[in-house]
mmCIF file of C-alpha atoms in Angstrom:
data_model
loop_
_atom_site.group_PDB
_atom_site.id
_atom_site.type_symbol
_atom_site.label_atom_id
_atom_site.label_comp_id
_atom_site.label_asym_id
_atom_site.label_seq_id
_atom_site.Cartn_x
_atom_site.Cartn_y
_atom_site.Cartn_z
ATOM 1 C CA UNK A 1 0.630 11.065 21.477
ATOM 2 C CA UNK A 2 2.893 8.204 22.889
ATOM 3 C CA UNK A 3 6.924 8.291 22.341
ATOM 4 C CA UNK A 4 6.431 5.469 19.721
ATOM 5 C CA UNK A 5 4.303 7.104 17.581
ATOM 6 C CA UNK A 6 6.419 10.997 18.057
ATOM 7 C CA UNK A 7 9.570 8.462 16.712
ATOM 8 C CA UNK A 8 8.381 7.121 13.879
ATOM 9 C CA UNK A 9 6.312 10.758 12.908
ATOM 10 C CA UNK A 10 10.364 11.991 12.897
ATOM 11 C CA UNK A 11 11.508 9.848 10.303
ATOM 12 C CA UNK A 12 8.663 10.583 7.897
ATOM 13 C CA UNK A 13 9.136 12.826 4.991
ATOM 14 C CA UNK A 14 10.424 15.998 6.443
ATOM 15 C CA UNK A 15 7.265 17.494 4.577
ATOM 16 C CA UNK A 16 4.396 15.194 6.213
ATOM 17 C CA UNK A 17 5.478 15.190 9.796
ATOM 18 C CA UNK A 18 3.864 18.250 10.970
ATOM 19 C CA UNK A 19 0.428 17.272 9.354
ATOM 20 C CA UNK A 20 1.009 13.532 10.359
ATOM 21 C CA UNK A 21 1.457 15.097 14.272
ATOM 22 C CA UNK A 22 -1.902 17.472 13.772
ATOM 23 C CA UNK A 23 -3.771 14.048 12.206
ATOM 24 C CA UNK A 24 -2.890 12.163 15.226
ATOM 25 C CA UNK A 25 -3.654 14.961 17.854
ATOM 26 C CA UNK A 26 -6.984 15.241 16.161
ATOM 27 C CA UNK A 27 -8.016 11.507 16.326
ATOM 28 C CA UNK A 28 -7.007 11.456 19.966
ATOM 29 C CA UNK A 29 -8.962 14.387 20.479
ATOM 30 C CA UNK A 30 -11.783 12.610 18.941
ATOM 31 C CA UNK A 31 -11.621 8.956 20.465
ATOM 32 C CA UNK A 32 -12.779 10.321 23.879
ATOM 33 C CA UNK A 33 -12.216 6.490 25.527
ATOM 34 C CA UNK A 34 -9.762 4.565 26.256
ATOM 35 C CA UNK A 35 -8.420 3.781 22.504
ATOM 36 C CA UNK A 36 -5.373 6.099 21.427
ATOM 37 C CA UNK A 37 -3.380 6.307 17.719
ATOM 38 C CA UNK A 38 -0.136 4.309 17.346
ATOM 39 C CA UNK A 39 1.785 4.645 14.306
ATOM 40 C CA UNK A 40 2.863 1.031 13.779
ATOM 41 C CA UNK A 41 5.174 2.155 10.383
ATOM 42 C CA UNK A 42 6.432 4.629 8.699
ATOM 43 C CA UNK A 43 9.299 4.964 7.074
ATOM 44 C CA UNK A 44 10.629 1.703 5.631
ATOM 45 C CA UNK A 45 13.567 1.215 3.858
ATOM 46 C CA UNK A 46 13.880 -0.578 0.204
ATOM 47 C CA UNK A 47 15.706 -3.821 2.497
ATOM 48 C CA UNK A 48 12.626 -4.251 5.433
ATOM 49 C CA UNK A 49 9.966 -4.214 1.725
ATOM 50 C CA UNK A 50 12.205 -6.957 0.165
ATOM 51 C CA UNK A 51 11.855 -8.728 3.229
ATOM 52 C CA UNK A 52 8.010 -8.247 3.394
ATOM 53 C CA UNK A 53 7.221 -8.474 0.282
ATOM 54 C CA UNK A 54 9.444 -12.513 0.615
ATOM 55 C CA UNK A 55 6.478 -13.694 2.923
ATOM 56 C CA UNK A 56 4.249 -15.927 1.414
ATOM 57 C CA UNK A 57 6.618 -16.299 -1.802
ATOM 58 C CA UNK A 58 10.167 -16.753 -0.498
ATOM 59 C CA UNK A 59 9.593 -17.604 2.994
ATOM 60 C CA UNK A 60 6.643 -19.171 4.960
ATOM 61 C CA UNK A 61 3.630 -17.102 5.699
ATOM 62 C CA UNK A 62 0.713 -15.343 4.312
ATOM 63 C CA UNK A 63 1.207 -12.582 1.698
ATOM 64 C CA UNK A 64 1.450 -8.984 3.803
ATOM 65 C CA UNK A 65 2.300 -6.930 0.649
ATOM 66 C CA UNK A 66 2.054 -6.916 -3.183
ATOM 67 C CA UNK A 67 4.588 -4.515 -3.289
ATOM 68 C CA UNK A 68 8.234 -4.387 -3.876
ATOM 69 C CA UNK A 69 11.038 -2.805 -2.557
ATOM 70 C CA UNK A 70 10.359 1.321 -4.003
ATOM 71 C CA UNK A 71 7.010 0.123 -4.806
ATOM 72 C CA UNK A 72 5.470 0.991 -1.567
ATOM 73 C CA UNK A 73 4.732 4.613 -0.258
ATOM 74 C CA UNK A 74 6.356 3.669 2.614
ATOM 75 C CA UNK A 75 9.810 3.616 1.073
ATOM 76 C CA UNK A 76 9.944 7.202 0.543
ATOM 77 C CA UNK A 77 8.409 8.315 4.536
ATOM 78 C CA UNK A 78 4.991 8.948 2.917
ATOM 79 C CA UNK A 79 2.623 6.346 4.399
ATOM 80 C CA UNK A 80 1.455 4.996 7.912
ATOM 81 C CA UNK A 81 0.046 2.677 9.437
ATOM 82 C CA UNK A 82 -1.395 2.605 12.365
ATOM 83 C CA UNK A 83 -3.528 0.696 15.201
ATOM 84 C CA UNK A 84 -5.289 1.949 18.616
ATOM 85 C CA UNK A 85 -3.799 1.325 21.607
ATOM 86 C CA UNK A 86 -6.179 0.418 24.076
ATOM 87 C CA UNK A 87 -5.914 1.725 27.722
ATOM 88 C CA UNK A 88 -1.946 2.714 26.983
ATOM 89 C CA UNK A 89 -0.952 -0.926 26.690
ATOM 90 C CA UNK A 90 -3.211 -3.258 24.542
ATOM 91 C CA UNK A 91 -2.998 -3.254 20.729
ATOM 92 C CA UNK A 92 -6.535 -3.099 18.422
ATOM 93 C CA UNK A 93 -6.877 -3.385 14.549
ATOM 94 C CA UNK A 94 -10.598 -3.756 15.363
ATOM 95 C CA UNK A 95 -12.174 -1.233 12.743
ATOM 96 C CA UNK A 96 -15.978 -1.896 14.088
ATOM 97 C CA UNK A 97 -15.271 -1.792 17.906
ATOM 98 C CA UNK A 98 -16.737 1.574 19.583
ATOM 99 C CA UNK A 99 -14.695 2.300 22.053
ATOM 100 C CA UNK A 100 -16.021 5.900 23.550
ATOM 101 C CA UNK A 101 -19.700 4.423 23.056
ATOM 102 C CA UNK A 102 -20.218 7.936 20.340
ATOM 103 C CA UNK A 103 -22.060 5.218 17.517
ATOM 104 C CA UNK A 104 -19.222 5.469 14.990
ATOM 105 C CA UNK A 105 -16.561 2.918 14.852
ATOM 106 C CA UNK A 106 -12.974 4.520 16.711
ATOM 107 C CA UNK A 107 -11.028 3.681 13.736
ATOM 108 C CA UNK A 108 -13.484 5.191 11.306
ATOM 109 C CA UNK A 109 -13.341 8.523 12.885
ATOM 110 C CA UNK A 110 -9.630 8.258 12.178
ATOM 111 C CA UNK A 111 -10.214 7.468 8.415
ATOM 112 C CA UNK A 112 -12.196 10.672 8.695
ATOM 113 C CA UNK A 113 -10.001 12.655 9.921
ATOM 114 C CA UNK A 114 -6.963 10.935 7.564
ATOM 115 C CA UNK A 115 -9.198 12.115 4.528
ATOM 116 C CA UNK A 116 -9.866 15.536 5.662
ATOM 117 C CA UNK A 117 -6.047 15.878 5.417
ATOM 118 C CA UNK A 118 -6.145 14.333 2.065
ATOM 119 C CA UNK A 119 -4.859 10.738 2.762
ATOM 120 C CA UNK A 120 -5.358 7.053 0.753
ATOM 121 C CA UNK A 121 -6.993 4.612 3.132
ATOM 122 C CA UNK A 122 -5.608 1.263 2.377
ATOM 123 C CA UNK A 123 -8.944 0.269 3.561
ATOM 124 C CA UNK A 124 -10.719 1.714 0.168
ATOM 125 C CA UNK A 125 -8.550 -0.010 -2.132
ATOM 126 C CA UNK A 126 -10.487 -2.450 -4.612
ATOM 127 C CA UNK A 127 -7.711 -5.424 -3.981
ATOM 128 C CA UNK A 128 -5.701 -6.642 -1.216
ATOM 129 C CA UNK A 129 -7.718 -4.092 1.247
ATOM 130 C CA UNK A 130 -4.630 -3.084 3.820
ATOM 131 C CA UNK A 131 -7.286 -1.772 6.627
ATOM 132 C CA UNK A 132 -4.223 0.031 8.607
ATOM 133 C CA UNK A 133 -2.580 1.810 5.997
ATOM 134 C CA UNK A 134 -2.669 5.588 4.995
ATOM 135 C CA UNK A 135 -0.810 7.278 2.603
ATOM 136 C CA UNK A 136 -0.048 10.432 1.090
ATOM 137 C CA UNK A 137 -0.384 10.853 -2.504
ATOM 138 C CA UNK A 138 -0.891 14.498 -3.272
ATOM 139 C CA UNK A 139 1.282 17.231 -1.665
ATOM 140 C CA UNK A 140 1.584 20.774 -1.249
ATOM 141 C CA UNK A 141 5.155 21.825 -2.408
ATOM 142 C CA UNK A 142 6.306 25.399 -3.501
ATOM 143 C CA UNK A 143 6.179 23.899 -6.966
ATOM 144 C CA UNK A 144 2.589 23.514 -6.932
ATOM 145 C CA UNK A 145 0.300 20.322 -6.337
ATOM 146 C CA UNK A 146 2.750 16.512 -6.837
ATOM 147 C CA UNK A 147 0.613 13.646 -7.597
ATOM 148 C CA UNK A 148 2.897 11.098 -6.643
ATOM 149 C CA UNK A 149 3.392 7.036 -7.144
ATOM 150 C CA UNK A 150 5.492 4.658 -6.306
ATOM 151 C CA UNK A 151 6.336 4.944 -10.326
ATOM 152 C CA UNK A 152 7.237 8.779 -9.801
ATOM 153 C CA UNK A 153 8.591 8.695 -6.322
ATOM 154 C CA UNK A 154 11.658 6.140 -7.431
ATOM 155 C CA UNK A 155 13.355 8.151 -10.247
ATOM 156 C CA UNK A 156 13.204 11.199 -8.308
ATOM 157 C CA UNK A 157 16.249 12.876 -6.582
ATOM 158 C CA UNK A 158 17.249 12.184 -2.855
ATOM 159 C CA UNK A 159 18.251 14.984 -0.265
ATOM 160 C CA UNK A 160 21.676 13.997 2.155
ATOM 161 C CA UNK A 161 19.457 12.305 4.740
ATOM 162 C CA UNK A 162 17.793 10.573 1.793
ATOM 163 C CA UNK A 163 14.609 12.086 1.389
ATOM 164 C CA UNK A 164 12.789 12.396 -2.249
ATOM 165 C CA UNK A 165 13.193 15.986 -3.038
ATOM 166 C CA UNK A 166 9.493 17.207 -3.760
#
């Protein structure tokens, strides 16, 4: 796991960042070439979504998100994204490319694996597909089993570092 992706894993929701490192471990284990797990973002705060969510409205560009600042999983450290990093320096968001010649696509045995933890894939979604995007939406907490949403996630109460307190 490279120092980028250890950085960003630390500023995820205190309760994700263990599972988010195991996740990662295991799709590095399992891409057995050259192509390695970068998580591109993480945690993203309600400003860098307002800014995001301006291109292709406000500002020049093609639309990158439909959602507004709170809207988005990654607001509250409970979403990645990710690509592969090819040979430790080239970037790939190529989901059909093979790179450890095993007949499945590298970045599908990563959705595997993201699902087997219980993760979204952006890739599934029905409109605006987002093909390097995973997100959390049902945790583990002593309270029992949160379903969360954007819609739930924003009136709930915030820690001192700023957390959602699940």
């Amino acid at each position: 796991m490279d120092k980028v992706t250890l950085e960003r894993i630390e500023k995820l929701h205190p309760l994700v960042r263990e599972e988010v490192k195991e996740i990662i471990k295991e799709c590095d284990e399992a891409l057995t070439g050259p192509a390695k797990v970068r998580i591109t973002q993480g945690l993203r705060s309600f400003e860098e979504q307002e800014k995001l969510y301006a291109i292709g409205r406000i500002t020049n560009g093609k639309k990158v998100t439909n959602a507004k600042a709170g809207q988005s999983i990654h607001n509250y450290g409970l979403a990645v994204d990710i690509c592969l990093i090819i040979n430790q320096k080239t970037a790939s968001w190529d989901t059909a490319k093979d790179w450890d010649n095993d007949q499945v696509a590298d970045w599908y045995e990563c959705v595997k694996i993201f699902a087997r933890h219980g993760w979204d894939w952006g890739g599934n979604w029905k409109t605006f597909k987002d093909m390097p995007h995973f997100e959390k939406k049902n945790i583990s907490t002593g309270k029992g089993l949160i379903k969360t949403s954007w819609r739930t996630l924003i009136k709930m109460k915030r820690d001192r570092e700023g957390y959602v307190i699940l």
